[in-house]
Backbone as a ProteinNet text record, in pm:
[ID]
protein_1_A
[PRIMARY]
MVDHSMIEEFDITHGHYEERHAGLAWRIVDAWRDMGTSTRRLIREDPAEGRLLFYVLMADIVVFLSWTLKTVVVPHPAAPMPVQVSIVLVLILMGRTALMYSFAGISGFVLRALGGQGSYRDTRAGVFWGAFVAAPFSLAVALITVGLAMVQGADAPDWYVIPLYWVSLVPFIWFISGGLGEAQRMRVAPIFLVLSVLTVATLFVALVASGRGII
[TERTIARY]
-421.6	-497.3	-423.4	-411.5	-334.4	-421.9	-372.7	-441.8	-401.8	-491.6	-458.8	-439.7	-512.6	-495.6	-355	-299.3	-163.9	-62.4	-89.6	-0.7	3.6	-114.1	-119.4	-40.9	-52	20.6	170.6	212.7	354.4	402	320.2	357.5	372.2	278.3	278.9	399.2	434.2	539.5	674.2	688.5	815.7	855	756.3	786.5	783.8	768.3	763.9	619.2	568.1	428	417.8	337	309.9	160.5	121.7	-19.6	-85.9	-12	-72.7	-107.7	-234.1	-281.2	-242.8	-269.5	-229.5	-322.9	-446.2	-540.7	-498.7	-540.5	-498.8	-548.8	-673.3	-727.9	-646.1	-609.1	-526.6	-391	-334	-203.4	-210.1	-319.8	-334.5	-345.2	-427.8	-442.6	-309.6	-236	-104	-9.3	-20	65	29.6	-98.8	-139.6	-83.5	-74.9	-23.2	129.1	194.9	342.3	389.4	413.2	450.7	584.8	678.2	810.1	803.7	734.9	722.7	646.8	541	463.1	546.7	626.5	712.9	821	875	977.9	922	798.8	734.9	719.9	675.8	658	790.2	893.8	1025.7	1075.9	1053.4	1098.9	1028.4	905.3	831	879.8	965.1	1019.3	906.2	816.7	697.3	732.4	650.5	667.1	635.4	688.8	667	518.1	445.9	303.3	228.1	272.3	208.3	235.4	356.8	389.9	312.7	302.9	228.4	80.6	27.4	-111.5	-131.5	-39.1	-52	-56.2	35.4	42.3	-76.1	-121.8	-237.9	-365.2	-380.5	-496.9	-494.8	-376.4	-363.9	-402.6	-360.6	-396.1	-547.5	-612.9	-757.8	-832	-788.2	-853.5	-833.7	-712.7	-688.1	-776.6	-790.2	-878.3	-1022.5	-1071.3	-1207.4	-1225.5	-1126.7	-1138.2	-1142.9	-1056.6	-1057	-1183.5	-1234.7	-1358.3	-1475.5	-1484.5	-1590.4	-1586.9	-1466.9	-1454.8	-1480.6	-1441.3	-1457.7	-1604.1	-1675.9	-1815.4	-1905.8	-1886.2	-1975.9	-1932.9	-1800.9	-1748.7	-1648.6	-1693.8	-1601.1	-1514.5	-1391.7	-1296.5	-1221.9	-1189	-1122.4	-994.1	-919.9	-792.1	-808.6	-929	-951.4	-999.9	-972.9	-1020.4	-1171.9	-1230	-1374.1	-1426.8	-1555.1	-1611.4	-1596.1	-1599.1	-1587.8	-1448.6	-1354.6	-1217.5	-1184.9	-1287	-1263.4	-1190.2	-1231.9	-1168.3	-1021.4	-990.2	-851.3	-769.6	-829.6	-761.2	-732.6	-828.4	-807.7	-687.6	-678.5	-566.4	-434.7	-435.7	-313.5	-271.1	-368.9	-335.7	-280.9	-349.8	-307	-171.5	-143	-16.3	89	51.7	149.1	187.9	89.4	121	198.1	162.7	235.6	381.6	403.5	540.9	614.9	542.5	603.4	645.4	563.8	597.9	722.4	735.6	857.2	978.7	962.8	1073.2	1108	1004.6	1027.9	1103.2	1064	1133.1	1279.5	1306	1444.2	1527.4	1472.3	1547.3	1568.2	1461.7	1474.8	1568.7	1561.6	1653.1	1797.1	1822.2	1958.3	2010.6	1926.3	1968.1	1993.4	1902.8	1917.3	2035.9	2063.3	2182.5	2309.3	2306.8	2422.6	2441.8	2333.4	2339.2	2354.7	2380.3	2404.4	2298.7	2198.2	2095.9	2150.8	2078.7	2128.8	2031.1	1922.3	1820.4	1841.2	1791.9	1797.8	1682.3	1685.7	1576.6	1447.1	1455.9	1337.2	1278.4	1363.4	1316.2	1250.4	1311.5	1258.4	1123.4	1110.1	980.6	875.2	911.1	815.5	770	864	829	743.2	778.5	705.5	566.3	556.9	428	333.7	387.8	305.5	259.9	347.6	310.8	199.9	208.6	105	-28.1	-21.9	-143.8	-214.1	-139.9	-204.2	-247	-191.5	-232.8	-356	-385.4	-495.6	-631.7	-666	-796.2	-815.3	-707.1	-719.3	-761.4	-713	-753.7	-902.8	-951.8	-1094	-1176.8	-1127.8	-1199.2	-1212.4	-1103.5	-1107.4	-1206.3	-1211.4	-1307.3	-1450.4	-1478.9	-1612.7	-1648.3	-1549.9	-1573.4	-1604.5	-1529.3	-1552.6	-1692.9	-1732.5	-1865.6	-1972.6	-1950.1	-2046.8	-2064	-1953.6	-1961.1	-2034.6	-2008.5	-2074.7	-2224.8	-2265.5	-2407.6	-2475.5	-2404.6	-2461.5	-2469.7	-2365.2	-2358.9	-2452.6	-2476.1	-2564.7	-2490	-2561.9	-2500.5	-2437.2	-2493.3	-2443.8	-2339.8	-2288.4	-2193.3	-2056.7	-1980	-1844.1	-1756.8	-1655.6	-1570.7	-1436.2	-1434.5	-1307.6	-1247.1	-1332.2	-1284.1	-1236.6	-1266.7	-1240.6	-1091.9	-1018.8	-876.5	-795.2	-812	-736.8	-765.1	-892.3	-925.5	-874.6	-855.8	-798.1	-657.2	-585.2	-443.7	-412.7	-511	-481.3	-444.9	-495.9	-463.2	-316	-244.8	-101.8	-23.4	-77.2	-4.1	14.5	-92.5	-68.6	8.6	-11.4	62.8	212.7	254.2	397	446.9	364.3	407	431.8	338.5	354.3	462	475.1	584.5	718.2	727.1	850.5	880.6	774.9	794.3	844.7	788.8	834.4	977.6	1011.7	1149.4	1246.7	1208.5	1297	1327.3	1224.4	1245.4	1325.3	1295.7	1366.4	1514.3	1547.6	1686.7	1753.9	1681.5	1735	1779.4	1691	1720.9	1605.8	1631	1528.1	1420	1295.6	1182.2	1167.3	1190.2	1162.1	1233.7	1365.4	1431	1374.3	1339	1281.7	1147.2	1066.2	934.6	948.5	1044.2	1064.8	1104.8	1199.6	1246.6	1134.6	1061.7	953.1	842.9	816.5	714.9	755.9	882.3	931.4	925.4	967	963.8	820.3	727.1	586.9	529.8	555.6	506.2	565.4	694.8	759.8	699.1	673	613.6	473.9	394.4	259.4	263.8	358.7	371.2	405.3	500.3	537.9	420.1	344.3	228.8	121.7	98.7	-1	41.1	170.1	219.9	207.1	245.4	236.5	91.8	-0.4	-141	-196	-152.9	-197.2	-151.4	-36	17.3	-24.8	-107.7	-158.2	-61	44.4	144.2	90.2	19	-40.5	-189.2
3724.3	3604.3	3479.5	3380.8	3260.2	3158.3	3102.6	2995.7	2862.2	2805.5	2683.5	2565.1	2561.3	2449.8	2449.2	2570.5	2578.1	2535.3	2568.9	2525.7	2373.7	2309.8	2164.8	2107.1	2170.2	2121.6	2135.3	2245.7	2261.9	2153.4	2121.6	2016.6	1882.3	1852.2	1723.3	1710.1	1819.4	1812	1865.4	1883.5	1931.5	2068.4	2154.3	2291.8	2321.2	2221.6	2248	2241.2	2352.6	2357	2389.6	2311	2336.7	2356.1	2470.7	2504.4	2435.5	2416.5	2362	2214.2	2180.9	2042	1979.2	2051.6	2002.9	1895.9	1889.6	1789.6	1648.2	1552.7	1413.9	1359.4	1392.7	1345.1	1397.5	1526	1583.1	1515	1485.3	1419.7	1280.6	1209	1076.4	1087.8	1180.6	1200.2	1240.7	1328.9	1369.2	1250	1158.1	1039	948	936.7	856.1	915	1046.5	1112.7	1101.7	1122.6	1123.5	1079.9	949.4	894.9	950.2	969.7	1019.5	1157.5	1249.3	1385.1	1387.1	1306.4	1300.2	1248.2	1143.8	1089.6	1189	1260.3	1361.1	1469.2	1509.3	1609.6	1557.7	1432.2	1375.1	1367.7	1323.4	1313	1451.4	1551.3	1687.5	1744.4	1700.2	1747.8	1684.3	1582.4	1515.2	1474.9	1386	1353.9	1282.2	1306.1	1236	1088.4	1003.9	859.8	825	901.3	877.9	896.6	991.7	1014.9	898.9	848.4	733.3	610.2	592.4	478.4	488.5	609.8	630.1	581.3	613.9	572.3	420.5	352.7	207.8	139.4	192.4	133.6	154.2	270	293.5	201.1	179	84.7	-55.7	-93.8	-224.5	-239.4	-137.1	-143.1	-155.3	-78.7	-85.9	-223.7	-279.8	-415	-515.6	-499.5	-588.1	-578.7	-456.9	-439.5	-504.3	-489.1	-545.8	-698.4	-758.7	-904.8	-955.4	-879.1	-919.6	-918.5	-814	-806.5	-926.7	-956.5	-1067.9	-1201.9	-1213.6	-1340.3	-1368.2	-1264.7	-1283.1	-1302.4	-1218.7	-1222.4	-1324.2	-1335.4	-1429.2	-1520	-1614.8	-1699.6	-1784.6	-1806.2	-1888.5	-1973.3	-2099.4	-2186.4	-2130.4	-2050.3	-1997.2	-1873.2	-1819.4	-1696.8	-1729.7	-1642.3	-1667.1	-1669.5	-1755.3	-1766.4	-1653.8	-1616.7	-1505.3	-1520.6	-1643.2	-1660.9	-1624.9	-1612.9	-1580.1	-1433.3	-1353.6	-1214.7	-1137.2	-1152.4	-1076.8	-1114.7	-1243.6	-1288.3	-1230.6	-1231.5	-1177.1	-1028.4	-954.9	-812.1	-788.7	-864.3	-850.2	-883.5	-991.1	-1031	-925.2	-866.6	-764.7	-639.9	-593.6	-469.7	-484.9	-602.2	-622	-684.7	-797	-868	-793.3	-740	-669.3	-541.3	-472.7	-350.8	-381.8	-486.1	-526.4	-569.8	-637.9	-682.3	-563.3	-457.5	-338.9	-269.9	-265.2	-208.8	-293.8	-426.5	-516	-502.6	-495.4	-480.8	-352.2	-243	-115.1	-125.9	-192.7	-207	-293.1	-407.6	-499.3	-439.4	-384.1	-326.7	-206.3	-124.8	-11.7	-57	-161	-214.7	-265.9	-341.5	-397.8	-287.1	-189.8	-83.3	6.5	30.5	109.3	34.1	-98.8	-177.9	-171.3	-141.8	-132.2	12	101.8	241.1	339.5	294.4	385.4	484.6	596.5	704.6	744.3	671.4	710.8	648.8	717.1	665.9	569.5	503.3	413.4	491.6	612.2	696.8	733	771.5	801.9	679.7	563.2	440	406.5	422.9	400.1	493.1	618	714.5	670.6	628.3	585.3	460.7	362.6	235.6	254.5	323.7	340.7	426.7	531.4	616.6	538.8	458	375.6	277.9	214.9	121.7	193.2	314.4	390.4	431.6	486.1	533.3	416.8	297.6	180.2	112.8	139.3	70.9	89.7	209.7	223.7	129.2	91.9	-1.5	-139.1	-177.9	-304.9	-305.1	-194.5	-183.8	-181.2	-111.7	-105.8	-244.3	-321.4	-457.4	-542.8	-525.2	-600.7	-567.1	-438.8	-398.1	-452.7	-455.4	-512.9	-661.5	-731.4	-874.5	-899.7	-821	-835	-804.5	-698.6	-662.7	-772.4	-831.5	-941.1	-1061.1	-1090.1	-1203.5	-1181.4	-1058.5	-1028.9	-1035.3	-991.7	-994.7	-1137.2	-1215.2	-1350.4	-1445.6	-1422.7	-1509.8	-1622.3	-1701.3	-1805.2	-1917.9	-1945.7	-2057.8	-2016.8	-1894	-1844.8	-1908.3	-1927.8	-1979	-1877.7	-1927.8	-1837.8	-1813.1	-1814.5	-1796.1	-1658	-1560.3	-1423.7	-1397.7	-1489	-1460.7	-1456	-1562.1	-1569.3	-1455.4	-1424.3	-1309.3	-1180.3	-1157.4	-1033.9	-1032.5	-1149.7	-1155	-1094.6	-1111.9	-1073.8	-951.9	-904.3	-795.9	-667.1	-650.5	-528.8	-524.1	-635.3	-634.3	-549.4	-532.9	-455.8	-310.8	-235	-97.9	-93.8	-194.8	-198	-203.2	-294.7	-307.2	-181.8	-125.3	-7.3	112.3	139.8	255.6	232.8	110.8	79.8	101.2	56.6	74.2	222.3	300.4	444.3	510	469.6	524.8	487	359.9	315.1	386.6	399.6	465.4	608	680.7	819.4	828.4	742.2	745.8	716	624.5	583.9	653.4	745.1	818	719.7	624.3	521.9	513	446.4	427.9	333	362.2	284.7	152.6	153.4	35.1	-91.9	-87.7	-210.6	-259.2	-166.3	-204.5	-272.5	-214	-272	-410.8	-427.9	-557.6	-663.6	-629.4	-725.7	-761.1	-661	-688.3	-771.1	-746.9	-824	-970.3	-994	-1131.5	-1201.2	-1132.7	-1191.5	-1222.2	-1133.5	-1155.4	-1276.5	-1285.4	-1399.8	-1529.9	-1527.8	-1647.5	-1687.4	-1589	-1616.6	-1675.5	-1618.3	-1670.2	-1812.3	-1838.6	-1973.1	-2074.5	-2038.8	-2128.2	-2150.5	-2043.8	-2055.8	-2146.1	-2133	-2218.3	-2364	-2387.3	-2525.2	-2584	-2506.2	-2553.8	-2578.8	-2491.2	-2511.5	-2636.1	-2658.8	-2777.2	-2907.5	-2903	-3021.1	-3033.6	-2938.5	-2944.8	-2897.9	-2830.4	-2783.8	-2664.3	-2576	-2459.4	-2453.1
1438.5	1480	1433.9	1520.5	1491.5	1421.4	1312.2	1239.9	1302	1385.8	1458.9	1366.4	1253.8	1160.1	1102.9	1081.6	1028.3	1133.6	1260.6	1367.8	1373.7	1362.2	1363.6	1246	1129.3	1013	1034.1	1098.3	1128.3	1223.4	1324	1418.4	1347.8	1259.6	1191.2	1099.1	1032	930.9	979.5	1109.9	1166.8	1112	1085.8	1049.1	901.7	815.1	670.9	625	576	536.1	388.2	317	175.8	158.9	108	98	-21.1	-130.1	-251.2	-233.3	-259.7	-250.6	-116.1	-8.2	123.9	178.3	127.9	174.7	138	219.7	198	64.4	29.4	-98	-215.9	-210.4	-316.5	-322.7	-207.6	-203.7	-268.1	-244.5	-303.8	-455.4	-502.6	-646.9	-709.6	-643	-693	-699.9	-601.5	-602.9	-719.6	-751.5	-867.3	-995.6	-1000.6	-1120.2	-1129.5	-1016.5	-1015.9	-877.4	-862.4	-732.5	-685.2	-777.5	-739.4	-676.1	-743.2	-690.8	-558.7	-549.4	-426.4	-310.1	-335.1	-230.7	-192	-289.9	-261.9	-170	-195.1	-110.1	32.2	46	179.7	254.4	187.6	251.7	292	206.2	234.9	357.5	381.2	498	627.7	618.2	736.9	831.9	787.2	868	997.1	1096.6	1223.3	1203.9	1292.5	1280.7	1293	1373.6	1387.7	1257.3	1178.4	1048.8	954.1	952.8	868.5	914.3	1046.1	1098.9	1061.6	1061.3	1019.4	876.3	787.3	648.4	634.6	701.3	684.6	753.7	866.8	934.1	852.9	791.5	707.1	586	530.5	419.1	464.4	584.1	638.6	651.6	701.5	721.9	589.4	489	357.5	295.7	308.8	258.1	330.2	461.6	538.3	488.3	464.4	415.2	278.7	191.5	57	61.8	143	154.3	223	319.1	386.3	288.5	206.9	106	13.2	-36	-130.6	-62.5	62.1	133.9	165	208.3	247.4	126.1	21.5	-93.5	-197.1	-218.8	-317.6	-247.8	-167.7	-91.1	-181.4	-136.2	-211.2	-109.1	-141	-43.6	14.3	-65.3	-18.8	68.8	74.1	150.2	291	389.6	525.2	530.8	616.3	628.8	717.3	699.8	777.6	928.2	981.4	1126.1	1176	1085.4	1124.3	1100.4	1068.8	1030.3	1139.3	1265.2	1373.3	1389.3	1372.1	1382.1	1267.3	1148.5	1031.2	1049.9	1108.6	1132.5	1222.2	1330.5	1422.6	1351.7	1274.4	1203	1101.7	1033.1	933.9	1000.8	1105.7	1170.5	1239.2	1294	1363.2	1271.5	1210.1	1127	1001.6	930.1	805.8	833.8	941.4	976.1	1008.9	1089.8	1121.3	995.4	905.9	780.7	695	694.1	615.8	671	803.5	863.1	823.8	830.2	794.6	647.5	563	418.9	387.8	454.6	432	472.7	586	630.7	537.5	495.4	408.7	270.5	213.2	79.1	79.8	185.4	194.3	204.7	283.7	297.4	163.4	91.7	-37.4	-138.7	-146.1	-245.5	-214.6	-87.4	-52.7	-92.4	-79	-121.8	-272.6	-344.7	-490.9	-539.1	-446.2	-485.3	-440.2	-366.3	-317.1	-217	-199.9	-115.2	-4.6	10.5	106.9	244	346.2	483.1	506.9	620.8	657.2	673.5	725.9	741.9	606.1	511.2	376.6	313.4	334.9	277.8	338.9	470.4	534.9	477.2	459	404	264.9	181	45.1	44	126.1	129.6	189.2	301.3	367.8	283.1	223.9	137.9	14	-42.4	-156.9	-123.2	-6.6	36.9	57.2	108.8	135.9	7.2	-89.1	-212.6	-301.8	-278.8	-355.8	-296.7	-169.6	-101	-167.9	-219.5	-285.4	-403.5	-470.6	-582.3	-532.7	-415.7	-356.5	-326.1	-270.8	-240.6	-368.9	-471.5	-599.4	-661.8	-658.4	-712.3	-634.8	-503.6	-422.1	-462.1	-483.9	-524	-662.3	-752.6	-885.3	-874	-790	-769.2	-716	-616.9	-559.4	-664.1	-742.6	-846.1	-949.6	-993.4	-1090.1	-1031.8	-905	-840.8	-833.5	-803	-793.7	-930.3	-1034.5	-1169.1	-1221.5	-1197.6	-1251.1	-1178.4	-1050.9	-975.3	-907.2	-830.1	-747.1	-828.3	-946.7	-1026.3	-1129.2	-1119.9	-1219.5	-1198.2	-1306.6	-1291.6	-1220	-1148.1	-1069.5	-1136.3	-1270.3	-1342.1	-1317.6	-1286.7	-1267.9	-1125.3	-1033	-891.5	-861.4	-898	-863.8	-925.1	-1056.8	-1109.4	-1035.4	-999.8	-930.4	-786.9	-729.2	-595	-594	-703.7	-706.2	-793.3	-872.5	-964.8	-891	-769.2	-693.6	-653.2	-668.3	-637.9	-737.6	-859.3	-961.5	-919.2	-886.5	-838.4	-707.3	-621.4	-495.4	-522.6	-608.5	-640.8	-710.7	-800	-875.5	-783.3	-693.8	-605.8	-500.2	-452	-360.6	-430.7	-555.3	-632.1	-653.7	-682.3	-699.3	-572.2	-458.5	-331.4	-300.5	-326.7	-303.1	-396.7	-522.9	-619.2	-580.6	-538	-498.8	-369.9	-273.4	-145.7	-162.2	-255	-275	-392.1	-458.9	-575.4	-685.3	-713.6	-812.8	-912.7	-1025	-1127.2	-1075.1	-1111.4	-1061.9	-1136	-1268.3	-1350.8	-1301.7	-1273.1	-1224.8	-1091.3	-1002.6	-873.4	-895.2	-982.2	-1012.8	-1072.7	-1162.3	-1226.5	-1124	-1038	-937.8	-839.6	-792	-698.4	-764.1	-892.8	-963.6	-974.6	-1009.7	-1020.6	-885.2	-780.1	-646.3	-602.6	-637.5	-601.3	-673.4	-803.3	-881.2	-827.2	-796.1	-742.6	-607.7	-523.5	-392.9	-406.9	-497	-519.9	-575	-663.9	-721.2	-612	-526.8	-417.4	-323.5	-295.5	-206.9	-266.7	-396.8	-464.2	-463.5	-488.3	-486.9	-346.3	-246.9	-108.6	-69.1	-115	-84.6	-152.9	-277.5	-350.8	-287.2	-221.1	-155.6	-9.6	33.7	168.8	274.8	233.1	329.6	407.6	335.2	402.4	368.9
[MASK]
+++++++++++++++++++++++++++++++++++++++++++++++++++++++++++++++++++++++++++++++++++++++++++++++++++++++++++++++++++++++++++++++++++++++++++++++++++++++++++++++++++++++++++++++++++++++++++++++++++++++++++++++++++++++

């Protein structure tokens, strides 16, 4: 008797099937424990492009949900207003996805110039998988923000809002760095450090530009 679920798994993974912790939830938990090993497994499975696209689109949707929660319940001037939610969704699903493809290409090119050994496909797998396993942290931070707002009440100070808006970037950068490190066979710590510095610099420039009314 043919196991159709196994046939589907073979189709998805181009013929490489791993029975241990094959479920998506298990894979995410394994990535939280050891991003390098989890990414190595994904690359070894040679996933179809549709599977990689699924990961990055799901990450986009979770990020959209987290920002929507924070925007509606804990509004902030720098965040999109609820009437713009549909536009933001389109921008996230299209713009962020395209940005992730571009980021994978640029980072892979730079890391290969510095001694990396991974292909663009390997780099996409590492970046997209990293974005996917980091997405639940974004949603968790949004729920924490909403919970604090509900506890504090309408007249509560918003000192906690801005830090929580950006704290989810830490696991995002960490898991992206882990995926890149494994894909390029390089150490994770230097990649994480460089991406962290670039992120802080970008946020600083954005804040300055916003303060001056440029954006």
